[in-house]
Amino acid sequence: MKPSATLMVQGTTSDAGKSLLVAGLCRCLYKKGHKVVPFKPQNMALNSAVTADGGEIGRAQALQAQAAKLAPHVDMNPILLKPSSDTGAQVIIHGKAISDMQAKAYHDYKRVAMEAVLESHQRLTAAYQTVIVEGAGSPAEINLREGDIANMGFAEAVDCPVIIIADIDKGGVFAQLVGTLALLSESEQNRVVGFVINKFRGDIALLQSGIDWLEKRTAKPVLGVLPYIMDLRLAEEDGLQANQALDKQDVKLQVAVPVFSRISNHTDFDMLRNHPQVNLTLVKQGDPLPPCDLIILPGSKSVRADLALLKELGWAQQLAKHLRYGGKVLGICGGYQMLGQRIRDPQGVEGTPGESEGLCYLPIDTVMTPQKQLTHDSGELLLTPNNTQNSPRPIPIKGYQIHVGRTQYLAEHQGFCALSDGQLDGCISQDNQVAGSYLHGLFDSPKALQHILLWAGASTVEIQDYYSQQETELERLADACLTHLDWTKIDSFITHSPKKETIE
């Protein structure tokens, strides 16, 4: 392969390390002086971010943008699919939701989607020196090869080199790499310029014989073996991390989050997971809500369906018991809507048209409408801890909204926060035990996090803000990539064109 302004990372499986390798390459190339930009043609995820221009992209691309020291832009992820059922998804093109489609209908729509992908890629190549592309899933999914826009279909269309990454921690890494390569067409095999092995633990000398065999068998170089980076706290896109058994010596607050079938934006809880004085439990379906100080109802892509699930699993009764014993409940986005009196979906925006009775803890009604709210917001937190006088003011808070519901208040109420545009967001119950907000990322600001935890019942230390925490972890990732990747070879795959103007 001749050098290209575009370099693509594909994986042998989902969660092989594609997102992190792209983030690592972006940060390394930025440090080397490149004008570099991340790109994912098609992403399927319920974890999304809002761009400055009011669009919606995958959360992983927002993290990769941070790695490249850029503001997120819709061209970084032109196609986003947000699953609403096992066979259907909301289709978002260039940041805007266009429709809900079943899998077969979307398969037939891929030709149109590819046009949007190539438009975005063309704009990025015109504005940046280097485009680092993330594939989706595996390029060896035979049933998805026709009309592919996410892996080799895209690579062939733009004629770019491809690196394939595999996770050795799962086992079978050589079978993954050899098998994936064997299932590609001859032209696709020719554009694979090398492999990266991810999450290796132990003495690299013990792996060398396997690397030698792989390179001889495939005639492709191993471009690096990345170590298993302990406690890497970068935002996960594909799924929730398991409950971590971190050694926390001074836990002051127990927090539980019931995991819905269509839970969205679970990165909301990363700051709680990493707080040294908070023990966060993700409650699996079928498990009871544990004794705790605070229960958080998360966002959902299918609010009425997940509300029905919450009731079916007995969580609603357990929530009521938790409140009777003096616990606190906080709802975020869809979880906030569930805490109201009713949720109506007359047009079937999130599924079957109909109406559901809420949990009836807040004086609000919500109607689902096709128009999605996509905003960045900041303001002042209005939540007041019990028995706390002269609470410091103002408590700044910021976050972003991604939702389709329009909520109206049924009675005089206390807002969760006052936004800078003069509007109130959210609601607090009269007894101060239940609160809700549309803001995702509400824990990312240190003072807001500390204040919400005080409302929940504990005085805690103030910790690093989310952006700075992610910066620290991105630097750890970049150090590993700089140390363990063959940059002589990687640089040879990338053209070194003059620096270009970035997209604002």
Coordinates of C-alpha atoms in Angstrom, one line a residue:
M1 CA 0.0 0.0 0.0
K2 CA 1.2 3.5 -0.8
P3 CA 1.1 6.1 2.0
S4 CA -2.3 7.7 2.5
A5 CA -3.8 10.7 4.4
T6 CA -6.2 8.1 5.9
L7 CA -5.3 5.2 8.1
M8 CA -8.0 2.8 9.3
V9 CA -8.1 0.6 12.4
Q10 CA -10.3 -2.5 12.3
G11 CA -10.7 -5.2 14.9
T12 CA -11.1 -9.0 15.0
T13 CA -14.1 -8.5 17.3
S14 CA -16.1 -5.8 19.0
D15 CA -14.2 -4.5 22.0
A16 CA -10.9 -5.6 20.6
G17 CA -9.5 -2.1 21.3
K18 CA -10.3 -0.2 18.1
S19 CA -11.7 2.9 19.9
L20 CA -8.7 3.1 22.3
L21 CA -6.1 2.5 19.6
V22 CA -7.6 5.3 17.5
A23 CA -7.6 7.6 20.5
G24 CA -4.0 6.6 21.2
L25 CA -2.9 7.2 17.7
C26 CA -4.7 10.6 17.6
R27 CA -2.9 11.8 20.8
C28 CA 0.5 10.5 19.6
L29 CA 0.2 12.1 16.2
Y30 CA -1.0 15.3 17.8
K31 CA 2.1 15.3 20.1
K32 CA 4.2 14.7 16.9
G33 CA 2.8 17.9 15.4
H34 CA 0.1 16.4 13.0
K35 CA -3.2 18.0 12.3
V36 CA -5.1 14.8 13.0
V37 CA -8.8 14.0 13.2
P38 CA -10.7 10.9 14.3
F39 CA -13.4 9.4 12.1
K40 CA -15.9 6.5 12.4
P41 CA -18.1 6.0 9.3
Q42 CA -20.8 4.1 11.1
N43 CA -21.3 3.6 14.8
M44 CA -24.0 1.7 16.7
A45 CA -24.2 2.9 20.3
L46 CA -26.5 4.2 22.9
N47 CA -23.7 6.3 24.4
S48 CA -23.6 9.6 22.5
A49 CA -22.3 13.1 22.7
V50 CA -23.6 16.5 21.6
T51 CA -21.4 18.6 19.3
A52 CA -21.0 22.3 19.5
D53 CA -23.3 22.7 16.4
G54 CA -26.1 20.8 18.0
G55 CA -25.5 17.4 16.4
E56 CA -25.2 13.9 17.9
I57 CA -22.2 11.6 17.5
G58 CA -20.9 8.5 19.2
R59 CA -19.3 9.1 22.6
A60 CA -16.1 7.3 21.6
Q61 CA -15.6 9.9 18.8
A62 CA -15.9 12.7 21.3
L63 CA -13.2 11.1 23.4
Q64 CA -11.0 10.7 20.3
A65 CA -11.6 14.3 19.4
Q66 CA -10.3 15.2 22.9
A67 CA -7.3 13.0 22.2
A68 CA -6.7 15.1 19.0
K69 CA -7.3 18.3 20.9
L70 CA -10.4 19.1 18.8
A71 CA -14.0 19.9 19.6
P72 CA -16.4 17.1 18.5
H73 CA -17.9 17.6 15.1
V74 CA -20.7 15.7 13.3
D75 CA -18.3 14.8 10.4
M76 CA -16.3 12.6 12.9
N77 CA -19.2 10.2 13.0
P78 CA -21.6 10.8 10.1
I79 CA -23.8 7.7 10.7
L80 CA -24.9 6.8 14.3
L81 CA -27.4 4.0 14.9
K82 CA -29.1 4.0 18.3
P83 CA -30.8 0.6 18.9
S84 CA -34.4 0.9 20.0
S85 CA -35.1 -2.9 19.9
D86 CA -33.3 -6.1 19.0
T87 CA -34.1 -5.5 15.3
G88 CA -34.5 -1.7 14.9
A89 CA -32.6 1.5 15.5
Q90 CA -32.9 5.2 15.2
V91 CA -30.8 6.4 12.3
I92 CA -28.8 9.6 12.8
I93 CA -27.1 11.2 9.8
H94 CA -24.7 14.1 10.1
G95 CA -25.9 14.6 13.7
K96 CA -29.7 14.6 13.1
A97 CA -32.2 11.8 13.6
I98 CA -33.9 11.0 10.3
S99 CA -36.0 8.0 11.1
D100 CA -36.3 4.6 12.8
M101 CA -35.6 1.6 10.7
Q102 CA -35.6 -2.1 11.0
A103 CA -32.4 -3.9 10.2
K104 CA -33.4 -5.1 6.8
A105 CA -34.6 -1.6 5.7
Y106 CA -31.4 -0.1 6.9
H107 CA -29.4 -2.7 4.9
D108 CA -31.2 -1.5 1.8
Y109 CA -30.5 2.2 2.8
K110 CA -26.7 1.7 3.1
R111 CA -26.1 3.2 -0.4
V112 CA -27.5 6.5 0.7
A113 CA -25.7 6.3 4.0
M114 CA -22.4 5.7 2.2
E115 CA -22.8 9.0 0.3
A116 CA -23.1 10.8 3.7
V117 CA -19.9 8.9 4.9
L118 CA -17.9 9.9 1.9
E119 CA -19.0 13.5 2.1
S120 CA -17.8 13.7 5.7
H121 CA -14.5 12.0 4.9
Q122 CA -13.9 14.3 2.0
R123 CA -14.4 17.4 4.2
L124 CA -12.1 16.0 6.9
T125 CA -9.3 15.1 4.4
A126 CA -9.6 18.7 3.0
A127 CA -9.2 20.2 6.5
Y128 CA -6.7 17.9 8.2
Q129 CA -3.3 16.2 7.5
T130 CA -4.3 12.8 8.8
V131 CA -7.6 11.0 9.3
I132 CA -7.5 8.0 11.7
V133 CA -10.6 5.9 11.1
E134 CA -12.2 3.4 13.4
G135 CA -14.0 0.4 12.0
A136 CA -17.1 -1.3 13.6
G137 CA -17.3 -4.8 14.9
S138 CA -15.3 -7.1 12.6
P139 CA -14.6 -6.9 8.9
A140 CA -15.0 -10.7 8.7
E141 CA -18.8 -10.7 9.4
I142 CA -19.8 -12.5 6.2
N143 CA -23.5 -11.7 6.5
L144 CA -22.7 -7.9 6.6
R145 CA -20.2 -7.8 3.7
E146 CA -22.7 -6.7 1.0
G147 CA -22.9 -2.9 1.0
D148 CA -20.5 -2.5 3.9
I149 CA -19.8 1.1 4.9
A150 CA -18.2 0.5 8.2
N151 CA -15.1 -1.6 7.5
M152 CA -13.5 -2.9 4.3
G153 CA -16.3 -1.4 2.2
F154 CA -15.2 2.1 3.3
A155 CA -11.4 1.2 3.1
E156 CA -11.8 0.1 -0.5
A157 CA -13.9 3.2 -1.4
V158 CA -11.2 5.6 -0.2
D159 CA -8.2 3.3 -0.8
C160 CA -6.6 3.5 2.6
P161 CA -4.3 1.1 4.5
V162 CA -5.8 -0.9 7.4
I163 CA -4.4 -2.1 10.8
I164 CA -6.1 -5.0 12.5
I165 CA -6.1 -5.1 16.3
A166 CA -6.9 -8.2 18.4
D167 CA -7.3 -8.6 22.2
I168 CA -5.0 -11.3 23.6
D169 CA -6.6 -11.0 27.0
K170 CA -9.7 -12.9 25.6
G171 CA -7.5 -15.7 24.4
G172 CA -7.1 -17.1 20.8
V173 CA -5.4 -14.1 19.5
F174 CA -3.5 -15.8 16.7
A175 CA -6.7 -17.6 15.5
Q176 CA -8.5 -14.3 15.6
L177 CA -5.9 -12.6 13.4
V178 CA -5.3 -15.4 10.9
G179 CA -9.0 -16.2 10.7
T180 CA -10.0 -12.6 10.1
L181 CA -7.4 -12.1 7.4
A182 CA -8.4 -15.4 5.7
L183 CA -12.0 -14.3 5.4
L184 CA -11.1 -11.1 3.5
S185 CA -11.0 -10.8 -0.2
E186 CA -7.6 -10.6 -1.9
S187 CA -7.8 -6.9 -2.5
E188 CA -8.8 -6.4 1.2
Q189 CA -6.0 -8.6 2.4
N190 CA -3.6 -6.5 0.4
R191 CA -4.6 -3.3 2.2
V192 CA -3.9 -4.8 5.6
V193 CA -0.5 -3.3 6.5
G194 CA -0.1 -5.0 9.9
F195 CA -1.5 -6.2 13.2
V196 CA -1.6 -4.8 16.8
I197 CA -2.0 -7.2 19.7
N198 CA -3.8 -5.5 22.6
K199 CA -3.9 -6.1 26.4
F200 CA -0.8 -8.3 26.8
R201 CA 0.2 -9.3 30.3
G202 CA 3.6 -10.8 31.2
D203 CA 7.0 -11.2 29.6
I204 CA 7.0 -10.2 25.9
A205 CA 9.8 -12.8 25.3
L206 CA 7.2 -15.6 25.9
L207 CA 5.1 -14.2 23.0
Q208 CA 7.9 -13.8 20.5
S209 CA 7.7 -17.3 18.9
G210 CA 4.0 -16.7 18.3
I211 CA 4.7 -13.3 16.7
D212 CA 7.4 -14.9 14.5
W213 CA 4.9 -17.6 13.4
L214 CA 2.1 -15.0 12.7
E215 CA 4.4 -12.8 10.6
K216 CA 5.7 -15.8 8.6
R217 CA 2.2 -17.3 8.1
T218 CA 0.5 -14.0 7.0
A219 CA 3.5 -12.1 5.5
K220 CA 2.2 -9.1 7.6
P221 CA 4.2 -7.4 10.4
V222 CA 3.1 -7.1 14.0
L223 CA 3.2 -3.3 14.5
G224 CA 3.2 -3.6 18.3
V225 CA 2.1 -5.4 21.4
L226 CA 0.2 -3.0 23.7
P227 CA 0.4 -3.9 27.4
Y228 CA -2.7 -4.4 29.6
I229 CA -3.0 -0.9 31.2
M230 CA -4.3 -1.4 34.7
D231 CA -7.3 0.7 35.8
L232 CA -7.4 2.7 32.6
R233 CA -10.4 5.0 33.2
L234 CA -11.3 6.1 29.7
A235 CA -15.0 6.3 28.8
E236 CA -16.4 2.9 27.6
E237 CA -18.7 3.0 24.5
D238 CA -19.9 -0.5 23.8
G239 CA -21.0 -1.6 27.2
L240 CA -21.1 -1.0 30.9
Q241 CA -17.9 -2.0 32.8
A242 CA -18.4 -4.6 35.4
N243 CA -18.6 -3.6 39.0
Q244 CA -15.0 -2.9 40.0
A245 CA -13.5 -4.2 43.2
L246 CA -11.4 -1.2 43.8
D247 CA -9.6 -0.9 47.2
K248 CA -11.5 2.1 48.6
Q249 CA -10.6 2.6 52.3
D250 CA -13.0 5.5 53.2
V251 CA -16.4 4.8 51.5
K252 CA -19.0 7.2 52.7
L253 CA -21.8 6.7 50.2
Q254 CA -23.4 3.6 48.6
V255 CA -25.0 4.2 45.2
A256 CA -27.0 1.7 43.1
V257 CA -27.9 2.0 39.4
P258 CA -30.4 -0.4 37.9
V259 CA -29.3 -1.4 34.5
F260 CA -32.2 -1.1 31.9
S261 CA -32.3 -3.0 28.7
R262 CA -31.8 0.2 26.6
I263 CA -29.7 2.2 29.1
S264 CA -28.1 5.2 27.5
N265 CA -25.1 7.4 28.2
H266 CA -23.8 5.2 31.1
T267 CA -20.7 7.3 31.1
D268 CA -22.7 9.6 33.4
F269 CA -21.6 7.3 36.2
D270 CA -17.8 7.2 35.5
M271 CA -17.1 9.9 38.0
L272 CA -19.0 8.1 40.7
R273 CA -17.2 4.8 39.8
N274 CA -13.9 6.5 40.2
H275 CA -14.7 8.5 43.4
P276 CA -12.6 7.2 46.3
Q277 CA -15.4 7.6 48.7
V278 CA -18.3 6.2 46.6
N279 CA -19.2 2.5 46.1
L280 CA -21.2 2.2 42.9
T281 CA -23.2 -0.9 42.2
L282 CA -24.6 -1.6 38.8
V283 CA -27.7 -3.8 39.4
K284 CA -28.3 -6.5 36.8
Q285 CA -31.8 -7.5 35.8
G286 CA -33.1 -10.1 38.2
D287 CA -31.0 -8.9 41.1
P288 CA -32.7 -6.8 43.9
L289 CA -31.7 -3.2 44.6
P290 CA -29.1 -3.4 47.4
P291 CA -29.3 -1.3 50.6
C292 CA -27.8 2.0 49.7
D293 CA -28.0 5.8 50.2
L294 CA -28.8 6.8 46.6
I295 CA -30.5 5.1 43.7
I296 CA -30.0 6.6 40.3
L297 CA -32.4 5.9 37.5
P298 CA -30.3 6.2 34.3
G299 CA -31.3 7.4 30.8
S300 CA -33.0 5.0 28.4
K301 CA -33.6 4.9 24.6
S302 CA -37.0 3.2 25.3
V303 CA -38.3 4.9 28.4
R304 CA -41.8 3.3 28.6
A305 CA -40.5 -0.2 27.9
D306 CA -37.8 0.2 30.5
L307 CA -40.3 1.6 33.0
A308 CA -42.4 -1.5 32.4
L309 CA -39.3 -3.6 33.0
L310 CA -38.6 -1.7 36.2
K311 CA -42.0 -2.5 37.5
E312 CA -41.9 -6.1 36.3
L313 CA -38.6 -6.8 38.1
G314 CA -40.0 -5.5 41.4
W315 CA -37.6 -2.6 41.4
A316 CA -40.5 -0.1 41.8
Q317 CA -41.5 -1.7 45.1
Q318 CA -37.9 -1.8 46.2
L319 CA -37.6 1.9 45.3
A320 CA -40.6 2.7 47.4
K321 CA -39.1 0.9 50.4
H322 CA -35.8 2.7 49.9
L323 CA -37.6 6.0 50.1
R324 CA -39.5 4.9 53.2
Y325 CA -36.2 4.3 55.0
G326 CA -35.0 7.8 54.1
G327 CA -32.9 7.0 51.0
K328 CA -32.6 9.4 48.0
V329 CA -33.5 8.9 44.4
L330 CA -32.1 10.8 41.4
G331 CA -33.4 10.3 37.8
I332 CA -31.4 11.4 34.7
C333 CA -33.1 12.0 31.4
G334 CA -35.3 8.9 30.8
G335 CA -35.0 8.1 34.5
Y336 CA -36.2 11.6 35.3
Q337 CA -39.3 11.1 33.0
M338 CA -40.1 7.8 34.8
L339 CA -40.3 9.6 38.2
G340 CA -43.3 11.7 36.9
Q341 CA -47.0 11.0 36.7
R342 CA -47.4 9.9 33.1
I343 CA -45.4 9.3 30.0
R344 CA -47.3 9.6 26.7
D345 CA -46.1 8.5 23.3
P346 CA -49.0 9.1 20.9
Q347 CA -46.9 8.9 17.8
G348 CA -44.9 5.8 18.7
V349 CA -41.6 7.7 18.8
E350 CA -40.0 5.1 21.0
G351 CA -42.1 2.1 20.2
T352 CA -45.7 1.2 20.3
P353 CA -48.0 4.3 20.7
G354 CA -49.6 4.5 24.1
E355 CA -49.4 5.9 27.6
S356 CA -47.7 4.7 30.8
E357 CA -48.2 5.6 34.4
G358 CA -45.0 6.9 35.9
L359 CA -43.6 6.2 39.4
C360 CA -45.5 9.4 40.6
Y361 CA -42.8 10.9 42.7
L362 CA -42.5 14.2 40.8
P363 CA -45.3 16.6 39.6
I364 CA -44.4 16.2 35.9
D365 CA -46.0 14.8 32.7
T366 CA -43.9 13.9 29.6
V367 CA -45.0 13.6 26.0
M368 CA -42.7 12.0 23.5
T369 CA -42.3 14.0 20.3
P370 CA -40.1 13.4 17.2
Q371 CA -38.0 16.5 17.7
K372 CA -34.9 15.7 19.7
Q373 CA -33.4 18.2 22.2
L374 CA -29.6 18.4 21.6
T375 CA -28.0 21.1 23.7
H376 CA -25.0 22.0 25.9
D377 CA -26.1 23.7 29.1
S378 CA -24.7 25.3 32.2
G379 CA -26.1 27.0 35.2
E380 CA -26.5 26.9 38.9
L381 CA -27.5 23.8 41.0
L382 CA -30.6 24.4 43.1
L383 CA -30.5 21.1 45.0
T384 CA -30.2 21.7 48.8
P385 CA -28.9 19.1 51.2
N386 CA -31.1 18.4 54.3
N387 CA -30.2 20.2 57.5
T388 CA -27.6 22.3 55.7
Q389 CA -27.8 26.0 56.4
N390 CA -25.9 28.7 54.5
S391 CA -25.0 26.3 51.7
P392 CA -22.4 27.9 49.5
R393 CA -23.8 29.5 46.4
P394 CA -23.6 29.4 43.5
I395 CA -22.8 25.8 42.8
P396 CA -22.0 25.7 39.1
I397 CA -23.2 22.8 37.0
K398 CA -22.9 21.9 33.3
G399 CA -23.9 19.1 31.0
Y400 CA -25.7 18.2 27.8
Q401 CA -29.3 17.1 26.9
I402 CA -30.2 14.3 24.4
H403 CA -33.9 13.5 24.6
V404 CA -37.2 13.4 22.7
G405 CA -39.6 14.0 25.6
R406 CA -41.2 17.4 26.3
T407 CA -41.9 17.7 30.0
Q408 CA -44.5 20.0 31.7
Y409 CA -44.9 20.7 35.3
L410 CA -48.3 20.0 37.0
A411 CA -47.7 22.0 40.2
E412 CA -45.5 24.6 41.7
H413 CA -42.1 23.0 42.1
Q414 CA -38.4 23.4 42.9
G415 CA -36.2 23.1 39.9
F416 CA -33.1 20.9 40.0
C417 CA -31.0 23.7 38.4
A418 CA -31.3 27.1 36.9
L419 CA -29.9 27.3 33.4
S420 CA -27.9 30.2 32.1
D421 CA -30.7 30.9 29.5
G422 CA -33.2 31.6 32.4
Q423 CA -35.0 28.2 32.2
L424 CA -35.3 25.7 35.0
D425 CA -34.2 22.2 34.4
G426 CA -35.5 19.2 36.3
C427 CA -37.5 19.0 39.5
I428 CA -37.2 18.2 43.2
S429 CA -39.9 16.6 45.4
Q430 CA -41.4 18.5 48.3
D431 CA -39.8 16.2 50.8
N432 CA -36.3 16.7 49.1
Q433 CA -35.9 12.9 48.7
V434 CA -36.4 12.6 44.9
A435 CA -34.9 14.7 42.2
G436 CA -34.6 14.5 38.4
S437 CA -32.8 16.3 35.6
Y438 CA -32.4 16.1 31.8
L439 CA -28.6 16.9 32.1
H440 CA -26.2 14.2 31.2
G441 CA -22.7 14.7 32.6
L442 CA -24.1 16.4 35.7
F443 CA -21.4 14.6 37.9
D444 CA -18.5 15.8 35.7
S445 CA -18.0 19.1 37.5
P446 CA -16.2 18.6 40.9
K447 CA -18.3 21.1 42.9
A448 CA -21.6 19.9 41.5
L449 CA -20.6 16.3 42.2
Q450 CA -19.6 17.1 45.7
H451 CA -22.8 19.0 46.4
I452 CA -25.1 16.2 44.9
L453 CA -23.3 13.6 47.1
L454 CA -23.9 15.9 50.1
W455 CA -27.6 16.0 49.2
A456 CA -27.5 12.2 49.1
G457 CA -26.1 12.0 52.6
A458 CA -22.3 12.3 52.7
S459 CA -19.6 14.9 52.9
T460 CA -16.9 13.9 50.4
V461 CA -13.7 15.2 49.1
E462 CA -13.6 17.2 45.9
I463 CA -12.0 15.3 43.0
Q464 CA -10.6 16.1 39.6
D465 CA -13.0 17.2 36.9
Y466 CA -14.0 14.7 34.2
Y467 CA -12.1 16.4 31.3
S468 CA -8.9 16.5 33.3
Q469 CA -9.3 12.9 34.4
Q470 CA -9.7 11.9 30.8
E471 CA -6.6 13.9 29.9
T472 CA -4.6 12.0 32.4
E473 CA -5.8 8.7 31.1
L474 CA -5.2 9.7 27.4
E475 CA -1.6 10.6 28.3
R476 CA -1.2 7.1 29.9
L477 CA -2.6 5.5 26.7
A478 CA -0.4 7.7 24.5
D479 CA 2.7 6.8 26.5
A480 CA 1.9 3.1 25.9
C481 CA 1.4 3.6 22.2
L482 CA 4.6 5.6 21.8
T483 CA 6.6 3.0 23.6
H484 CA 5.2 -0.2 22.2
L485 CA 4.2 0.6 18.6
D486 CA 6.6 0.6 15.6
W487 CA 6.4 4.2 14.7
T488 CA 8.8 3.9 11.8
K489 CA 6.4 1.5 10.1
I490 CA 3.3 3.4 11.1
D491 CA 4.7 6.7 9.9
S492 CA 5.5 5.1 6.5
F493 CA 1.7 4.4 6.0
I494 CA 0.8 8.1 6.4
T495 CA 1.5 10.9 4.0
H496 CA 3.1 14.0 5.5
S497 CA 1.1 16.7 3.7
P498 CA 1.3 20.3 4.8
K499 CA -0.8 21.3 7.8
K500 CA -4.3 22.3 7.0
E501 CA -7.0 24.4 8.5
T502 CA -9.3 22.6 10.9
I503 CA -13.1 22.5 10.8
E504 CA -14.6 24.9 13.3

